[in-house]
Amino acid sequence: MKVITILGATGSVGVNTLEIIRDNPNDFEVYALTARCNIELLYQQCLQFKPNYAVVVSEDLASKLANDLAEVNSQTMVLYGESALIEVASAKAVDMVMAAIVGIAGLKSTYAAIEKGKTILLANKETLVSAGEIFIHAAKKSGAVILPVDSEHNAIFQCLPEYAKAYDEQTIAKIILTASGGPFLDKPLNELKNITPDEACAHPNWRMGRKISVDSSTMMNKALEVIEAYWLFGVPVERIEVLIHPQSIVHSMVEYHDGSFIAQLGSPDMKTPIGYAMYYPKRHKVNVPKLDFTAKPLSFSTLDLERFAVISLVYQILKEKNYAAAIVLNAANEVLVEAFLAEKIQYLQIIKYIEQALKALQFDKARTIDEVIAIDAKTRKYVVDLIGTICK
Ligand code: NAD
Ligand code: MG
């Protein structure tokens, strides 16, 4: 039986993780569940999974949840704030941590789990984009194992040989990340100006949280995933390729020097990569729709780099090893996507102002988590001021 903490239990990845636990109650014990503000769902989850701890962001929400749980004699203790997130991610009793908070908000708790040598089921790509070098270094030191949950990286992990789950120049020619292209792949650029949040979130293949859905539509998600692959597998940037594959059936592949391509295929359902990571190195039954090879043809095409300039941007950042720029890119994107979802800026302004932030802000490489947070905070301030000016 594995003891697990789920950071971001009420989100799309968190809920899928709990469904696997629900189907396999003898294999996992839930130590803690965390959420930002959806305490109604967190309350239900506490009753069903009986965690030792539930963590929310604010004191107000914590006392409301604690009262509700006390009324039904629940034994779950309610905590709040970042220090509580760190506590439940790094507690001695915990074997594995599902890192499924969205964005940089998950940085400190995920890092704490890495430092304590936990098995990290990593969904939160923004933390690796911002602090990849620091995370990988800390994991080597503590012995923490980072298992990718992001479907592409999980696919690559599955396609790498068991003896070395990393890039090896003697045998591997390329890591090929597939990209669906999102809902606007075939829409002319001049029709994107008035895209609404709901249109941007209507992904053709995946049901996900709103932030990652917008990222998928701008191709920022794939840009972040290039950086994610770079750190997870130690692969040189020129060995990473992005290939458009609108059906999201081939989740990614590895090209070997002997001419073989090994790919992982499946229905677009996050339960497959989540279940794989939860049971690694074994495989276990997961309830997902069976893939029907005859349902639709699979197609592939190269990426239009002029249209999706953000992909070229991250290749440049990685070629220059300008890792501070990755923090700026991520922080600017988080603020701008939030502003777009709140209808404060227009769709095309997301990428436009990310480019502007990258031009305006230059920082030295961050060597510690605090330095990452400082660059992130300065970027946020710059972008918030920028949006303020636009909105006026
Ligand atoms: P989501 O928005 O559905 O859920 C986010 C979770 O994080 C929620 O539980 C929320 O309460 C919590 N959270 C948000 N802000 C917080 C804060 N400031 N402090 C503490 N907790 C906070 O997101 P999601 O789609 O589940 O994605 C989670 C992560 O997994 C993201 O980094 C995303 O890129 C990655 N991911 C998701 C999918 C997917 O299918 N949804 C696929 C691949 C990778
Ligand atoms: Mg992905």
CSV table of C-alpha atoms and ligand atoms in Angstrom, one decimal:
chain,number,residue,atom,x,y,z
A,1,MET,CA,0.0,0.0,0.0
A,2,LYS,CA,1.4,3.4,-1.0
A,3,VAL,CA,0.8,6.6,0.9
A,4,ILE,CA,0.0,9.5,-1.4
A,5,THR,CA,-0.5,13.2,-1.1
A,6,ILE,CA,-2.4,14.9,-4.0
A,7,LEU,CA,-1.5,18.5,-4.5
A,8,GLY,CA,-4.4,20.0,-6.6
A,9,ALA,CA,-6.9,17.3,-5.7
A,10,THR,CA,-9.9,19.2,-7.1
A,11,GLY,CA,-8.5,19.8,-10.5
A,12,SER,CA,-8.8,17.7,-13.7
A,13,VAL,CA,-5.6,15.7,-12.9
A,14,GLY,CA,-6.4,15.4,-9.2
A,15,VAL,CA,-9.9,14.1,-9.8
A,16,ASN,CA,-8.6,11.5,-12.3
A,17,THR,CA,-6.0,10.4,-9.8
A,18,LEU,CA,-8.7,9.9,-7.1
A,19,GLU,CA,-10.8,7.9,-9.5
A,20,ILE,CA,-8.0,5.4,-9.9
A,21,ILE,CA,-7.6,5.3,-6.1
A,22,ARG,CA,-11.4,4.8,-5.8
A,23,ASP,CA,-11.1,1.8,-8.2
A,24,ASN,CA,-8.1,0.3,-6.2
A,25,PRO,CA,-8.8,1.1,-2.5
A,26,ASN,CA,-6.3,-1.6,-1.3
A,27,ASP,CA,-3.3,-0.1,-3.2
A,28,PHE,CA,-3.3,3.5,-1.9
A,29,GLU,CA,-3.8,5.4,1.4
A,30,VAL,CA,-4.5,9.1,1.0
A,31,TYR,CA,-2.4,11.2,3.3
A,32,ALA,CA,-3.5,14.6,2.2
A,33,LEU,CA,-5.7,16.4,-0.4
A,34,THR,CA,-5.2,20.0,-1.3
A,35,ALA,CA,-7.2,22.6,-3.2
A,36,ARG,CA,-7.3,26.4,-3.7
A,37,CYS,CA,-10.9,27.3,-3.2
A,38,ASN,CA,-13.3,24.5,-4.3
A,39,ILE,CA,-14.1,23.4,-0.8
A,40,GLU,CA,-17.4,21.8,-1.7
A,41,LEU,CA,-15.6,19.2,-3.8
A,42,LEU,CA,-12.8,18.9,-1.3
A,43,TYR,CA,-15.4,18.2,1.4
A,44,GLN,CA,-16.9,15.4,-0.7
A,45,GLN,CA,-13.4,14.0,-1.4
A,46,CYS,CA,-12.5,14.1,2.3
A,47,LEU,CA,-15.6,12.0,3.2
A,48,GLN,CA,-14.9,9.5,0.4
A,49,PHE,CA,-11.1,9.1,0.8
A,50,LYS,CA,-10.6,10.0,4.5
A,51,PRO,CA,-7.2,11.8,4.2
A,52,ASN,CA,-5.3,12.7,7.4
A,53,TYR,CA,-5.1,16.3,6.1
A,54,ALA,CA,-7.0,18.6,3.8
A,55,VAL,CA,-5.2,21.8,2.8
A,56,VAL,CA,-6.7,25.0,1.4
A,57,VAL,CA,-5.2,28.4,0.6
A,58,SER,CA,-6.9,30.7,3.0
A,59,GLU,CA,-7.8,30.7,6.7
A,60,ASP,CA,-11.5,31.5,6.0
A,61,LEU,CA,-11.9,28.6,3.7
A,62,ALA,CA,-10.1,26.3,6.2
A,63,SER,CA,-12.4,27.2,9.1
A,64,LYS,CA,-15.5,26.7,6.9
A,65,LEU,CA,-14.3,23.3,5.7
A,66,ALA,CA,-13.2,22.3,9.2
A,67,ASN,CA,-16.7,23.2,10.6
A,68,ASP,CA,-18.4,21.2,7.8
A,69,LEU,CA,-16.2,18.2,8.4
A,70,ALA,CA,-16.6,18.4,12.2
A,71,GLU,CA,-20.4,18.2,11.8
A,72,VAL,CA,-20.1,14.8,10.3
A,73,ASN,CA,-17.4,13.6,12.7
A,74,SER,CA,-14.7,13.4,10.0
A,75,GLN,CA,-11.2,12.8,11.4
A,76,THR,CA,-9.6,14.9,8.6
A,77,MET,CA,-7.6,17.8,10.0
A,78,VAL,CA,-7.8,21.0,7.9
A,79,LEU,CA,-4.7,23.2,7.4
A,80,TYR,CA,-4.1,26.2,5.2
A,81,GLY,CA,-1.4,28.2,3.5
A,82,GLU,CA,1.8,27.4,1.7
A,83,SER,CA,3.6,26.0,4.8
A,84,ALA,CA,0.9,23.4,5.1
A,85,LEU,CA,1.3,22.4,1.4
A,86,ILE,CA,5.0,22.0,2.1
A,87,GLU,CA,4.3,19.9,5.2
A,88,VAL,CA,1.9,17.5,3.6
A,89,ALA,CA,4.1,17.1,0.5
A,90,SER,CA,7.2,16.3,2.5
A,91,ALA,CA,5.9,14.4,5.6
A,92,LYS,CA,7.8,11.3,6.6
A,93,ALA,CA,4.8,9.0,6.1
A,94,VAL,CA,4.3,10.0,2.5
A,95,ASP,CA,5.7,7.7,-0.3
A,96,MET,CA,4.4,9.6,-3.4
A,97,VAL,CA,3.2,13.0,-4.3
A,98,MET,CA,0.9,13.8,-7.2
A,99,ALA,CA,2.0,17.3,-8.2
A,100,ALA,CA,-1.1,18.6,-9.9
A,101,ILE,CA,-1.4,22.2,-8.8
A,102,VAL,CA,-1.5,24.4,-11.8
A,103,GLY,CA,1.3,26.9,-12.2
A,104,ILE,CA,4.1,28.3,-10.1
A,105,ALA,CA,1.9,28.1,-7.0
A,106,GLY,CA,3.0,24.4,-6.9
A,107,LEU,CA,6.7,25.2,-6.8
A,108,LYS,CA,7.6,25.2,-3.2
A,109,SER,CA,5.6,22.1,-2.2
A,110,THR,CA,6.8,20.1,-5.1
A,111,TYR,CA,10.4,21.1,-4.4
A,112,ALA,CA,9.9,20.1,-0.7
A,113,ALA,CA,8.8,16.7,-1.8
A,114,ILE,CA,11.8,16.3,-4.1
A,115,GLU,CA,14.2,17.4,-1.4
A,116,LYS,CA,12.8,14.7,0.9
A,117,GLY,CA,13.3,12.0,-1.8
A,118,LYS,CA,9.6,11.2,-2.5
A,119,THR,CA,8.4,9.7,-5.7
A,120,ILE,CA,7.0,12.6,-7.6
A,121,LEU,CA,4.2,12.1,-10.1
A,122,LEU,CA,4.7,15.3,-12.0
A,123,ALA,CA,1.8,16.9,-13.8
A,124,ASN,CA,2.7,20.5,-13.0
A,125,LYS,CA,4.9,21.4,-15.9
A,126,GLU,CA,5.2,25.1,-15.0
A,127,THR,CA,7.4,24.2,-12.0
A,128,LEU,CA,9.8,22.2,-14.1
A,129,VAL,CA,9.9,24.9,-16.8
A,130,SER,CA,10.8,27.5,-14.2
A,131,ALA,CA,13.2,25.5,-12.0
A,132,GLY,CA,14.2,22.5,-14.1
A,133,GLU,CA,17.9,22.6,-13.4
A,134,ILE,CA,17.3,23.0,-9.6
A,135,PHE,CA,14.7,20.2,-9.5
A,136,ILE,CA,16.9,17.7,-11.4
A,137,HIS,CA,19.9,18.5,-9.3
A,138,ALA,CA,17.9,18.2,-6.0
A,139,ALA,CA,16.3,14.9,-7.2
A,140,LYS,CA,19.8,13.5,-7.9
A,141,LYS,CA,20.9,14.5,-4.4
A,142,SER,CA,17.9,13.2,-2.5
A,143,GLY,CA,17.2,10.1,-4.7
A,144,ALA,CA,13.7,11.4,-5.5
A,145,VAL,CA,12.2,9.8,-8.6
A,146,ILE,CA,10.3,12.1,-11.0
A,147,LEU,CA,7.8,10.2,-13.0
A,148,PRO,CA,6.2,12.3,-15.8
A,149,VAL,CA,2.4,12.5,-15.9
A,150,ASP,CA,2.0,14.9,-18.8
A,151,SER,CA,0.8,12.5,-21.6
A,152,GLU,CA,3.6,13.2,-24.0
A,153,HIS,CA,6.4,12.9,-21.5
A,154,ASN,CA,4.8,9.8,-20.0
A,155,ALA,CA,4.7,8.4,-23.5
A,156,ILE,CA,8.4,9.1,-24.0
A,157,PHE,CA,9.2,7.6,-20.7
A,158,GLN,CA,7.4,4.5,-21.7
A,159,CYS,CA,9.3,4.4,-25.0
A,160,LEU,CA,12.7,4.7,-23.5
A,161,PRO,CA,14.6,1.5,-22.5
A,162,GLU,CA,14.2,0.3,-19.0
A,163,TYR,CA,18.0,0.4,-18.3
A,164,ALA,CA,18.1,4.2,-18.9
A,165,LYS,CA,15.0,6.4,-18.8
A,166,ALA,CA,17.0,9.3,-20.3
A,167,TYR,CA,18.5,10.5,-23.5
A,168,ASP,CA,21.5,8.5,-24.7
A,169,GLU,CA,23.3,9.9,-27.8
A,170,GLN,CA,24.6,6.5,-28.8
A,171,THR,CA,21.2,5.0,-29.3
A,172,ILE,CA,18.6,7.9,-29.6
A,173,ALA,CA,18.3,10.1,-32.6
A,174,LYS,CA,15.2,12.2,-31.5
A,175,ILE,CA,12.5,12.7,-29.0
A,176,ILE,CA,9.3,13.5,-31.0
A,177,LEU,CA,6.6,15.4,-29.1
A,178,THR,CA,3.2,15.2,-30.8
A,179,ALA,CA,0.9,18.2,-30.7
A,180,SER,CA,-2.8,18.2,-31.5
A,181,GLY,CA,-2.6,21.8,-32.6
A,182,GLY,CA,-5.6,22.7,-30.4
A,183,PRO,CA,-8.9,24.1,-31.5
A,184,PHE,CA,-7.6,26.7,-33.9
A,185,LEU,CA,-5.0,24.7,-35.9
A,186,ASP,CA,-6.8,25.4,-39.2
A,187,LYS,CA,-8.3,28.9,-38.4
A,188,PRO,CA,-6.6,31.8,-40.2
A,189,LEU,CA,-4.7,34.1,-37.9
A,190,ASN,CA,-6.9,37.1,-38.8
A,191,GLU,CA,-10.0,35.2,-37.3
A,192,LEU,CA,-8.4,34.8,-33.9
A,193,LYS,CA,-8.8,38.4,-32.7
A,194,ASN,CA,-12.2,38.0,-31.0
A,195,ILE,CA,-11.8,34.4,-29.7
A,196,THR,CA,-13.6,34.0,-26.4
A,197,PRO,CA,-12.4,32.1,-23.3
A,198,ASP,CA,-14.9,29.3,-23.9
A,199,GLU,CA,-13.9,28.9,-27.5
A,200,ALA,CA,-10.2,28.8,-26.5
A,201,CYS,CA,-11.0,26.2,-23.8
A,202,ALA,CA,-12.9,23.9,-26.2
A,203,HIS,CA,-10.1,21.4,-26.9
A,204,PRO,CA,-11.0,18.9,-29.6
A,205,ASN,CA,-9.5,15.8,-27.8
A,206,TRP,CA,-8.8,16.5,-24.1
A,207,ARG,CA,-10.9,17.7,-21.1
A,208,MET,CA,-8.6,19.7,-18.9
A,209,GLY,CA,-8.3,22.7,-16.6
A,210,ARG,CA,-8.9,26.1,-18.3
A,211,LYS,CA,-5.3,27.4,-18.1
A,212,ILE,CA,-3.8,24.4,-19.9
A,213,SER,CA,-6.6,24.4,-22.4
A,214,VAL,CA,-5.8,28.0,-23.4
A,215,ASP,CA,-2.1,27.1,-23.5
A,216,SER,CA,-3.0,24.3,-25.9
A,217,SER,CA,-4.8,26.7,-28.2
A,218,THR,CA,-1.8,29.1,-28.3
A,219,MET,CA,0.7,26.3,-28.6
A,220,MET,CA,2.3,27.6,-25.4
A,221,ASN,CA,1.5,24.2,-23.9
A,222,LYS,CA,3.8,22.6,-26.5
A,223,ALA,CA,6.5,25.3,-25.9
A,224,LEU,CA,6.4,24.5,-22.2
A,225,GLU,CA,6.5,20.8,-23.0
A,226,VAL,CA,9.7,21.2,-25.1
A,227,ILE,CA,11.4,22.7,-22.0
A,228,GLU,CA,9.8,19.9,-19.8
A,229,ALA,CA,11.3,17.2,-22.1
A,230,TYR,CA,14.7,19.0,-22.1
A,231,TRP,CA,14.9,18.7,-18.3
A,232,LEU,CA,13.2,15.4,-17.7
A,233,PHE,CA,15.2,13.4,-20.2
A,234,GLY,CA,18.4,15.5,-20.4
A,235,VAL,CA,18.0,15.7,-24.2
A,236,PRO,CA,19.8,18.4,-26.2
A,237,VAL,CA,17.3,20.9,-27.6
A,238,GLU,CA,18.2,20.1,-31.3
A,239,ARG,CA,17.2,16.5,-30.6
A,240,ILE,CA,13.6,17.5,-29.7
A,241,GLU,CA,11.1,17.7,-32.5
A,242,VAL,CA,7.4,18.8,-32.5
A,243,LEU,CA,5.1,17.1,-34.9
A,244,ILE,CA,1.4,18.0,-35.4
A,245,HIS,CA,-0.9,15.0,-34.9
A,246,PRO,CA,-4.5,16.3,-34.6
A,247,GLN,CA,-6.1,13.0,-33.3
A,248,SER,CA,-4.0,12.8,-30.1
A,249,ILE,CA,-3.7,9.0,-30.4
A,250,VAL,CA,0.1,8.8,-30.7
A,251,HIS,CA,1.1,10.5,-27.5
A,252,SER,CA,4.8,10.9,-28.5
A,253,MET,CA,7.7,8.8,-29.7
A,254,VAL,CA,11.4,8.1,-29.6
A,255,GLU,CA,13.4,7.7,-32.8
A,256,TYR,CA,16.4,5.4,-32.4
A,257,HIS,CA,19.6,5.4,-34.5
A,258,ASP,CA,18.8,1.9,-35.8
A,259,GLY,CA,15.8,3.3,-37.8
A,260,SER,CA,13.2,2.2,-35.2
A,261,PHE,CA,10.5,4.6,-33.9
A,262,ILE,CA,8.9,3.5,-30.7
A,263,ALA,CA,5.6,5.3,-30.0
A,264,GLN,CA,3.0,5.0,-27.2
A,265,LEU,CA,-0.6,5.0,-28.4
A,266,GLY,CA,-3.9,5.2,-26.5
A,267,SER,CA,-7.2,7.0,-26.2
A,268,PRO,CA,-6.7,10.6,-25.1
A,269,ASP,CA,-7.5,10.0,-21.5
A,270,MET,CA,-5.2,11.2,-18.7
A,271,LYS,CA,-6.0,8.1,-16.6
A,272,THR,CA,-3.6,6.1,-18.7
A,273,PRO,CA,-0.4,8.2,-17.9
A,274,ILE,CA,-1.6,8.9,-14.3
A,275,GLY,CA,-2.2,5.1,-13.7
A,276,TYR,CA,1.1,4.3,-15.3
A,277,ALA,CA,3.0,6.6,-13.0
A,278,MET,CA,1.1,5.5,-9.9
A,279,TYR,CA,1.9,1.9,-10.5
A,280,TYR,CA,5.4,2.2,-12.1
A,281,PRO,CA,7.4,0.0,-12.6
A,282,LYS,CA,4.4,-2.4,-12.8
A,283,ARG,CA,1.4,-2.0,-15.1
A,284,HIS,CA,-2.1,-2.1,-13.8
A,285,LYS,CA,-5.6,-2.1,-15.3
A,286,VAL,CA,-7.1,1.4,-15.7
A,287,ASN,CA,-10.6,2.1,-16.9
A,288,VAL,CA,-10.3,4.0,-20.1
A,289,PRO,CA,-12.1,3.8,-23.4
A,290,LYS,CA,-10.4,1.2,-25.6
A,291,LEU,CA,-8.6,2.6,-28.6
A,292,ASP,CA,-10.3,1.7,-31.9
A,293,PHE,CA,-7.7,1.7,-34.7
A,294,THR,CA,-10.4,1.7,-37.4
A,295,ALA,CA,-12.3,4.7,-36.0
A,296,LYS,CA,-10.3,7.5,-37.7
A,297,PRO,CA,-7.1,7.7,-39.8
A,298,LEU,CA,-4.0,9.0,-38.0
A,299,SER,CA,-2.3,12.0,-39.7
A,300,PHE,CA,0.9,13.9,-39.1
A,301,SER,CA,2.3,17.2,-40.4
A,302,THR,CA,5.2,19.6,-39.6
A,303,LEU,CA,4.6,22.6,-37.4
A,304,ASP,CA,4.2,26.0,-39.0
A,305,LEU,CA,6.9,27.9,-37.0
A,306,GLU,CA,5.8,31.3,-38.4
A,307,ARG,CA,2.3,30.8,-37.1
A,308,PHE,CA,3.4,29.3,-33.7
A,309,ALA,CA,6.4,31.6,-33.1
A,310,VAL,CA,6.3,30.7,-29.4
A,311,ILE,CA,7.9,27.3,-30.2
A,312,SER,CA,10.8,29.0,-31.9
A,313,LEU,CA,11.1,31.2,-28.9
A,314,VAL,CA,11.7,28.3,-26.5
A,315,TYR,CA,14.2,26.6,-28.9
A,316,GLN,CA,16.1,29.9,-28.8
A,317,ILE,CA,15.9,30.1,-25.0
A,318,LEU,CA,17.2,26.5,-24.6
A,319,LYS,CA,20.0,27.0,-27.3
A,320,GLU,CA,21.3,30.0,-25.3
A,321,LYS,CA,20.8,28.2,-22.0
A,322,ASN,CA,19.0,31.3,-20.9
A,323,TYR,CA,17.0,29.5,-18.3
A,324,ALA,CA,15.9,32.8,-16.5
A,325,ALA,CA,14.0,33.6,-19.7
A,326,ALA,CA,11.9,30.4,-19.3
A,327,ILE,CA,10.8,31.7,-15.9
A,328,VAL,CA,9.8,35.0,-17.5
A,329,LEU,CA,8.0,33.2,-20.3
A,330,ASN,CA,6.0,31.1,-17.9
A,331,ALA,CA,5.2,33.9,-15.4
A,332,ALA,CA,4.1,36.2,-18.2
A,333,ASN,CA,1.9,33.5,-19.7
A,334,GLU,CA,0.3,32.7,-16.3
A,335,VAL,CA,-0.7,36.3,-15.8
A,336,LEU,CA,-1.8,36.9,-19.4
A,337,VAL,CA,-3.9,33.7,-19.6
A,338,GLU,CA,-5.6,34.6,-16.3
A,339,ALA,CA,-6.3,38.1,-17.7
A,340,PHE,CA,-7.7,36.6,-20.9
A,341,LEU,CA,-9.9,34.2,-19.0
A,342,ALA,CA,-11.2,37.2,-17.0
A,343,GLU,CA,-11.9,39.0,-20.3
A,344,LYS,CA,-9.4,41.8,-19.5
A,345,ILE,CA,-7.3,41.3,-22.6
A,346,GLN,CA,-7.9,39.8,-26.1
A,347,TYR,CA,-6.7,36.4,-27.2
A,348,LEU,CA,-3.9,37.6,-29.5
A,349,GLN,CA,-2.5,39.8,-26.7
A,350,ILE,CA,-1.4,36.8,-24.8
A,351,ILE,CA,1.6,35.9,-27.0
A,352,LYS,CA,2.2,39.6,-28.0
A,353,TYR,CA,2.8,40.6,-24.4
A,354,ILE,CA,4.8,37.5,-23.6
A,355,GLU,CA,7.2,38.6,-26.4
A,356,GLN,CA,7.2,42.1,-25.0
A,357,ALA,CA,8.1,40.8,-21.5
A,358,LEU,CA,10.9,38.7,-22.8
A,359,LYS,CA,12.4,41.6,-24.7
A,360,ALA,CA,12.1,44.0,-21.7
A,361,LEU,CA,13.2,41.7,-18.9
A,362,GLN,CA,16.6,40.0,-18.6
A,363,PHE,CA,17.9,38.2,-15.5
A,364,ASP,CA,20.9,36.1,-14.5
A,365,LYS,CA,20.3,32.4,-14.0
A,366,ALA,CA,18.4,31.5,-10.8
A,367,ARG,CA,20.4,29.2,-8.6
A,368,THR,CA,17.8,28.7,-5.8
A,369,ILE,CA,14.1,28.4,-5.5
A,370,ASP,CA,13.9,31.8,-3.9
A,371,GLU,CA,15.7,33.3,-6.9
A,372,VAL,CA,13.2,31.6,-9.2
A,373,ILE,CA,10.4,33.1,-7.2
A,374,ALA,CA,12.0,36.6,-7.3
A,375,ILE,CA,12.2,36.5,-11.2
A,376,ASP,CA,8.7,35.2,-11.4
A,377,ALA,CA,7.4,38.0,-9.1
A,378,LYS,CA,9.3,40.7,-11.0
A,379,THR,CA,7.8,39.4,-14.3
A,380,ARG,CA,4.3,39.3,-12.8
A,381,LYS,CA,4.6,42.9,-11.7
A,382,TYR,CA,5.8,44.0,-15.1
A,383,VAL,CA,3.0,42.2,-16.9
A,384,VAL,CA,0.3,43.4,-14.4
A,385,ASP,CA,1.4,47.0,-14.9
A,386,LEU,CA,1.3,46.4,-18.7
A,387,ILE,CA,-2.2,45.1,-18.6
A,388,GLY,CA,-3.2,48.0,-16.3
A,389,THR,CA,-1.9,50.4,-18.9
A,390,ILE,CA,-3.8,48.6,-21.7
A,391,CYS,CA,-7.0,48.5,-19.8
A,392,LYS,CA,-6.9,52.2,-19.1
B,1,NAD,P1,-7.0,22.5,-12.9
B,1,NAD,O1,-7.1,24.0,-13.0
B,1,NAD,O2,-8.1,21.6,-13.3
B,1,NAD,O3,-6.7,22.2,-11.3
B,1,NAD,C1,-5.7,22.9,-10.7
B,1,NAD,C2,-5.6,22.4,-9.2
B,1,NAD,O4,-4.6,23.3,-8.5
B,1,NAD,C3,-6.9,22.6,-8.4
B,1,NAD,O5,-7.0,21.6,-7.5
B,1,NAD,C4,-6.7,23.9,-7.7
B,1,NAD,O6,-7.5,24.0,-6.5
B,1,NAD,C5,-5.3,23.9,-7.4
B,1,NAD,N1,-4.7,25.3,-7.4
B,1,NAD,C6,-4.9,26.3,-8.3
B,1,NAD,N2,-4.2,27.4,-7.9
B,1,NAD,C7,-3.7,27.1,-6.7
B,1,NAD,C8,-3.0,27.9,-5.8
B,1,NAD,N3,-2.7,29.2,-6.0
B,1,NAD,N4,-2.6,27.3,-4.6
B,1,NAD,C9,-2.9,26.0,-4.3
B,1,NAD,N5,-3.6,25.2,-5.2
B,1,NAD,C10,-4.0,25.8,-6.4
B,1,NAD,O7,-5.7,22.1,-13.6
B,1,NAD,P2,-5.3,20.7,-14.3
B,1,NAD,O8,-5.8,20.7,-15.7
B,1,NAD,O9,-5.7,19.6,-13.4
B,1,NAD,O10,-3.7,20.8,-14.4
B,1,NAD,C11,-2.9,20.7,-13.3
B,1,NAD,C12,-1.5,20.7,-13.8
B,1,NAD,O11,-1.3,19.5,-14.6
B,1,NAD,C13,-1.1,21.8,-14.7
B,1,NAD,O12,0.2,22.2,-14.5
B,1,NAD,C14,-1.2,21.3,-16.1
B,1,NAD,O13,-0.3,21.9,-17.0
B,1,NAD,C15,-0.8,19.8,-15.9
B,1,NAD,N6,-1.4,18.9,-16.9
B,1,NAD,C16,-2.7,18.7,-16.9
B,1,NAD,C17,-3.3,17.9,-17.8
B,1,NAD,C18,-4.8,17.7,-17.9
B,1,NAD,O14,-5.3,16.8,-18.6
B,1,NAD,N7,-5.6,18.4,-17.2
B,1,NAD,C19,-2.5,17.2,-18.7
B,1,NAD,C20,-1.1,17.4,-18.7
B,1,NAD,C21,-0.6,18.2,-17.7
B,2,MG,MG,0.8,17.3,-22.5
